[in-house]
């Protein structure tokens, strides 16, 4: 059997060091539209919850977002049936 998992990859810019940072989340709603994701990312950025060792915000400017799909193909599984 195949198992398909979806996760989101939210990409932010830290302006202090001109570095990009990725926030990856599992079990996401894949039906969200672009505006809703942008708004949520901006809300996260505005909170300034995550900082680097120099206290610079890591997730400061939303730069992009994507859904990442992973498909596992199980060759065999010796777990007992439930």
Short mmCIF file of N, CA, C and O in Angstrom, two decimals:
data_model
loop_
_atom_site.label_atom_id
_atom_site.label_comp_id
_atom_site.label_asym_id
_atom_site.label_seq_id
_atom_site.Cartn_x
_atom_site.Cartn_y
_atom_site.Cartn_z
N UNK A 1 0.83 -1.20 0.00
CA UNK A 1 0.00 0.00 0.00
C UNK A 1 0.87 1.26 0.00
O UNK A 1 2.01 1.25 0.43
N UNK A 2 0.28 2.33 -0.48
CA UNK A 2 0.96 3.62 -0.52
C UNK A 2 0.44 4.52 0.59
O UNK A 2 -0.73 4.50 0.92
N UNK A 3 1.32 5.32 1.15
CA UNK A 3 0.94 6.34 2.12
C UNK A 3 1.44 7.67 1.60
O UNK A 3 2.63 7.81 1.32
N UNK A 4 0.55 8.63 1.47
CA UNK A 4 0.93 9.96 1.01
C UNK A 4 0.76 10.94 2.15
O UNK A 4 -0.30 11.01 2.77
N UNK A 5 1.82 11.69 2.44
CA UNK A 5 1.81 12.68 3.50
C UNK A 5 2.03 14.06 2.90
O UNK A 5 2.80 14.22 1.96
N UNK A 6 1.36 15.05 3.46
CA UNK A 6 1.53 16.42 3.02
C UNK A 6 2.11 17.24 4.17
O UNK A 6 1.74 17.03 5.32
N UNK A 7 3.00 18.14 3.83
CA UNK A 7 3.49 19.09 4.82
C UNK A 7 3.67 20.42 4.11
O UNK A 7 3.74 20.49 2.90
N UNK A 8 3.71 21.46 4.91
CA UNK A 8 3.94 22.77 4.31
C UNK A 8 5.37 23.21 4.61
O UNK A 8 5.94 22.86 5.64
N UNK A 9 5.92 23.96 3.70
CA UNK A 9 7.24 24.55 3.86
C UNK A 9 7.05 26.05 3.72
O UNK A 9 6.80 26.56 2.63
N UNK A 10 7.12 26.76 4.85
CA UNK A 10 6.94 28.20 4.87
C UNK A 10 8.32 28.84 4.90
O UNK A 10 9.14 28.51 5.76
N UNK A 11 8.57 29.75 3.99
CA UNK A 11 9.91 30.33 3.83
C UNK A 11 9.87 31.80 4.24
O UNK A 11 9.03 32.57 3.75
N UNK A 12 10.76 32.16 5.16
CA UNK A 12 10.83 33.51 5.69
C UNK A 12 12.24 34.06 5.52
O UNK A 12 13.22 33.32 5.49
N UNK A 13 12.34 35.38 5.48
CA UNK A 13 13.62 36.06 5.42
C UNK A 13 13.89 36.71 6.77
O UNK A 13 13.01 37.32 7.37
N UNK A 14 15.12 36.59 7.23
CA UNK A 14 15.61 37.32 8.40
C UNK A 14 16.45 38.46 7.84
O UNK A 14 17.52 38.23 7.27
N UNK A 15 15.98 39.70 7.99
CA UNK A 15 16.66 40.83 7.36
C UNK A 15 17.99 41.17 8.01
O UNK A 15 18.88 41.69 7.36
N UNK A 16 18.16 40.85 9.29
CA UNK A 16 19.40 41.18 9.98
C UNK A 16 20.60 40.48 9.35
O UNK A 16 21.68 41.05 9.24
N UNK A 17 20.39 39.24 8.93
CA UNK A 17 21.49 38.46 8.35
C UNK A 17 21.24 38.07 6.90
O UNK A 17 21.99 37.31 6.31
N UNK A 18 20.17 38.59 6.32
CA UNK A 18 19.78 38.24 4.95
C UNK A 18 19.80 36.73 4.73
O UNK A 18 20.32 36.24 3.74
N UNK A 19 19.22 36.02 5.68
CA UNK A 19 19.18 34.56 5.63
C UNK A 19 17.72 34.11 5.52
O UNK A 19 16.83 34.75 6.06
N UNK A 20 17.51 33.01 4.80
CA UNK A 20 16.17 32.44 4.74
C UNK A 20 16.06 31.31 5.75
O UNK A 20 17.03 30.60 6.03
N UNK A 21 14.88 31.19 6.31
CA UNK A 21 14.59 30.14 7.28
C UNK A 21 13.30 29.45 6.85
O UNK A 21 12.37 30.10 6.37
N UNK A 22 13.25 28.15 7.04
CA UNK A 22 12.09 27.35 6.65
C UNK A 22 11.38 26.87 7.91
O UNK A 22 12.01 26.37 8.84
N UNK A 23 10.07 27.01 7.92
CA UNK A 23 9.23 26.45 8.97
C UNK A 23 8.40 25.36 8.30
O UNK A 23 7.61 25.64 7.40
N UNK A 24 8.62 24.12 8.72
CA UNK A 24 7.92 23.00 8.11
C UNK A 24 6.91 22.43 9.09
O UNK A 24 7.24 22.14 10.24
N UNK A 25 5.69 22.29 8.61
CA UNK A 25 4.58 21.82 9.44
C UNK A 25 3.94 20.60 8.80
O UNK A 25 3.71 20.57 7.59
N UNK A 26 3.64 19.61 9.61
CA UNK A 26 2.96 18.40 9.15
C UNK A 26 1.46 18.52 9.35
O UNK A 26 1.00 19.34 10.13
N UNK A 27 0.72 17.66 8.68
CA UNK A 27 -0.73 17.55 8.84
C UNK A 27 -1.42 18.88 8.55
O UNK A 27 -2.17 19.40 9.36
N UNK A 28 -1.17 19.44 7.38
CA UNK A 28 -1.72 20.74 7.02
C UNK A 28 -2.92 20.59 6.10
O UNK A 28 -3.09 19.58 5.42
N UNK A 29 -3.74 21.61 6.10
CA UNK A 29 -4.89 21.68 5.20
C UNK A 29 -4.38 22.08 3.82
O UNK A 29 -3.87 23.19 3.65
N UNK A 30 -4.50 21.22 2.85
CA UNK A 30 -3.98 21.51 1.51
C UNK A 30 -4.97 22.28 0.65
O UNK A 30 -4.71 22.53 -0.51
N UNK A 31 -6.10 22.67 1.22
CA UNK A 31 -7.10 23.44 0.48
C UNK A 31 -7.03 24.94 0.77
O UNK A 31 -7.91 25.69 0.35
N UNK A 32 -6.03 25.39 1.51
CA UNK A 32 -5.92 26.81 1.82
C UNK A 32 -5.51 27.60 0.59
O UNK A 32 -4.68 27.15 -0.20
N UNK A 33 -6.10 28.79 0.44
CA UNK A 33 -5.73 29.61 -0.71
C UNK A 33 -4.50 30.47 -0.38
O UNK A 33 -4.09 30.59 0.78
N UNK A 34 -3.93 31.06 -1.39
CA UNK A 34 -2.70 31.83 -1.27
C UNK A 34 -2.84 32.95 -0.25
O UNK A 34 -1.96 33.14 0.60
N UNK A 35 -3.92 33.71 -0.32
CA UNK A 35 -4.09 34.85 0.59
C UNK A 35 -4.16 34.43 2.05
O UNK A 35 -3.60 35.08 2.92
N UNK A 36 -4.85 33.32 2.31
CA UNK A 36 -4.97 32.84 3.68
C UNK A 36 -3.60 32.44 4.24
O UNK A 36 -3.26 32.73 5.38
N UNK A 37 -2.79 31.78 3.41
CA UNK A 37 -1.45 31.37 3.85
C UNK A 37 -0.57 32.60 4.07
O UNK A 37 0.15 32.70 5.07
N UNK A 38 -0.64 33.57 3.15
CA UNK A 38 0.14 34.80 3.31
C UNK A 38 -0.22 35.52 4.60
O UNK A 38 0.65 36.00 5.33
N UNK A 39 -1.52 35.62 4.87
CA UNK A 39 -1.98 36.29 6.10
C UNK A 39 -1.47 35.57 7.34
O UNK A 39 -1.01 36.21 8.29
N UNK A 40 -1.55 34.24 7.34
CA UNK A 40 -1.10 33.47 8.50
C UNK A 40 0.41 33.63 8.70
O UNK A 40 0.88 33.77 9.84
N UNK A 41 1.15 33.63 7.60
CA UNK A 41 2.60 33.80 7.71
C UNK A 41 2.94 35.20 8.24
O UNK A 41 3.85 35.35 9.05
N UNK A 42 2.20 36.21 7.81
CA UNK A 42 2.46 37.56 8.30
C UNK A 42 2.14 37.66 9.78
O UNK A 42 2.86 38.31 10.55
N UNK A 43 1.08 37.00 10.22
CA UNK A 43 0.74 36.98 11.64
C UNK A 43 1.86 36.33 12.46
O UNK A 43 2.22 36.82 13.53
N UNK A 44 2.40 35.23 11.95
CA UNK A 44 3.54 34.58 12.63
C UNK A 44 4.74 35.52 12.68
O UNK A 44 5.40 35.65 13.72
N UNK A 45 5.02 36.19 11.58
CA UNK A 45 6.15 37.11 11.53
C UNK A 45 5.96 38.26 12.53
O UNK A 45 6.91 38.66 13.23
N UNK A 46 4.75 38.79 12.61
CA UNK A 46 4.47 39.91 13.52
C UNK A 46 4.65 39.55 14.99
O UNK A 46 4.95 40.41 15.80
N UNK A 47 4.49 38.28 15.33
CA UNK A 47 4.64 37.85 16.72
C UNK A 47 6.10 37.90 17.20
O UNK A 47 6.35 38.04 18.39
N UNK A 48 7.03 37.74 16.27
CA UNK A 48 8.47 37.74 16.60
C UNK A 48 8.80 36.74 17.74
O UNK A 48 9.58 37.02 18.62
N UNK A 49 8.19 35.57 17.65
CA UNK A 49 8.38 34.53 18.66
C UNK A 49 9.73 33.83 18.56
O UNK A 49 10.27 33.39 19.57
N UNK A 50 10.26 33.73 17.36
CA UNK A 50 11.46 32.94 17.14
C UNK A 50 12.63 33.85 16.81
O UNK A 50 12.57 34.63 15.86
N UNK A 51 13.68 33.74 17.61
CA UNK A 51 14.86 34.58 17.41
C UNK A 51 16.11 33.71 17.36
O UNK A 51 16.13 32.60 17.89
N UNK A 52 17.16 34.24 16.73
CA UNK A 52 18.42 33.52 16.69
C UNK A 52 19.23 33.83 17.95
O UNK A 52 18.75 34.53 18.86
N UNK A 53 20.44 33.35 18.02
CA UNK A 53 21.26 33.52 19.23
C UNK A 53 21.57 34.99 19.52
O UNK A 53 21.88 35.35 20.65
N UNK A 54 21.47 35.86 18.49
CA UNK A 54 21.71 37.30 18.68
C UNK A 54 20.42 38.07 18.89
O UNK A 54 20.42 39.30 18.84
N UNK A 55 19.33 37.35 19.11
CA UNK A 55 18.01 37.93 19.37
C UNK A 55 17.39 38.60 18.14
O UNK A 55 16.49 39.43 18.26
N UNK A 56 17.85 38.26 16.94
CA UNK A 56 17.26 38.75 15.70
C UNK A 56 16.10 37.85 15.30
O UNK A 56 16.22 36.62 15.37
N UNK A 57 14.99 38.43 14.87
CA UNK A 57 13.86 37.60 14.43
C UNK A 57 14.26 36.69 13.26
O UNK A 57 14.91 37.14 12.33
N UNK A 58 13.88 35.42 13.36
CA UNK A 58 14.21 34.46 12.31
C UNK A 58 13.15 34.44 11.21
O UNK A 58 13.46 34.29 10.04
N UNK A 59 11.91 34.55 11.60
CA UNK A 59 10.79 34.48 10.66
C UNK A 59 10.21 35.89 10.55
O UNK A 59 9.16 36.19 11.08
N UNK A 60 10.91 36.76 9.83
CA UNK A 60 10.58 38.18 9.82
C UNK A 60 9.74 38.60 8.61
O UNK A 60 8.77 39.33 8.76
N UNK A 61 10.11 38.15 7.43
CA UNK A 61 9.42 38.55 6.20
C UNK A 61 8.99 37.29 5.44
O UNK A 61 9.85 36.51 5.03
N UNK A 62 7.68 37.08 5.26
CA UNK A 62 7.24 35.93 4.47
C UNK A 62 7.75 36.04 3.04
O UNK A 62 7.58 37.07 2.38
N UNK A 63 8.38 34.97 2.56
CA UNK A 63 8.97 34.98 1.21
C UNK A 63 8.30 33.98 0.28
O UNK A 63 8.32 34.16 -0.94
N UNK A 64 7.75 32.91 0.82
CA UNK A 64 7.12 31.91 -0.04
C UNK A 64 6.57 30.77 0.78
O UNK A 64 6.86 30.64 1.97
N UNK A 65 5.76 29.96 0.13
CA UNK A 65 5.18 28.78 0.79
C UNK A 65 4.91 27.72 -0.27
O UNK A 65 4.64 28.05 -1.43
N UNK A 66 5.00 26.48 0.15
CA UNK A 66 4.71 25.38 -0.77
C UNK A 66 4.24 24.17 0.03
O UNK A 66 4.52 24.04 1.22
N UNK A 67 3.50 23.33 -0.66
CA UNK A 67 3.13 22.04 -0.10
C UNK A 67 4.15 21.02 -0.59
O UNK A 67 4.50 21.01 -1.77
N UNK A 68 4.60 20.17 0.31
CA UNK A 68 5.54 19.11 -0.03
C UNK A 68 4.80 17.79 0.16
O UNK A 68 4.21 17.54 1.20
N UNK A 69 4.83 16.96 -0.88
CA UNK A 69 4.15 15.67 -0.84
C UNK A 69 5.18 14.56 -0.77
O UNK A 69 6.15 14.55 -1.54
N UNK A 70 4.99 13.65 0.16
CA UNK A 70 5.86 12.49 0.29
C UNK A 70 5.01 11.24 0.17
O UNK A 70 3.99 11.11 0.85
N UNK A 71 5.41 10.34 -0.69
CA UNK A 71 4.69 9.08 -0.86
C UNK A 71 5.61 7.93 -0.48
O UNK A 71 6.70 7.79 -1.03
N UNK A 72 5.17 7.14 0.48
CA UNK A 72 5.91 5.95 0.90
C UNK A 72 5.25 4.73 0.27
O UNK A 72 4.03 4.60 0.27
N UNK A 73 6.05 3.87 -0.26
CA UNK A 73 5.57 2.60 -0.80
C UNK A 73 6.11 1.50 0.11
O UNK A 73 7.31 1.23 0.12
N UNK A 74 5.23 0.87 0.88
CA UNK A 74 5.62 -0.16 1.82
C UNK A 74 5.81 -1.47 1.07
O UNK A 74 4.90 -1.97 0.41
N UNK A 75 7.00 -2.04 1.16
CA UNK A 75 7.27 -3.32 0.51
C UNK A 75 6.72 -4.47 1.33
O UNK A 75 6.15 -5.42 0.79
N UNK A 76 6.92 -4.40 2.65
CA UNK A 76 6.28 -5.37 3.54
C UNK A 76 6.26 -4.77 4.94
O UNK A 76 7.00 -3.86 5.25
N UNK A 77 5.37 -5.31 5.76
CA UNK A 77 5.20 -4.81 7.11
C UNK A 77 4.83 -6.00 8.00
O UNK A 77 3.81 -6.63 7.79
N UNK A 78 5.68 -6.30 8.98
CA UNK A 78 5.44 -7.45 9.86
C UNK A 78 4.65 -7.12 11.11
O UNK A 78 4.57 -7.95 12.01
N UNK A 79 4.07 -5.92 11.16
CA UNK A 79 3.26 -5.58 12.33
C UNK A 79 2.00 -6.42 12.34
O UNK A 79 1.38 -6.64 11.29
N UNK A 80 1.59 -6.86 13.52
CA UNK A 80 0.34 -7.64 13.60
C UNK A 80 -0.86 -6.76 13.25
O UNK A 80 -0.87 -5.57 13.53
N UNK A 81 -1.86 -7.37 12.62
CA UNK A 81 -3.08 -6.64 12.27
C UNK A 81 -3.82 -6.26 13.53
O UNK A 81 -3.81 -6.99 14.54
N UNK A 82 -4.51 -5.13 13.48
CA UNK A 82 -5.30 -4.66 14.65
C UNK A 82 -6.66 -5.26 14.63
O UNK A 82 -7.25 -5.55 13.68
#
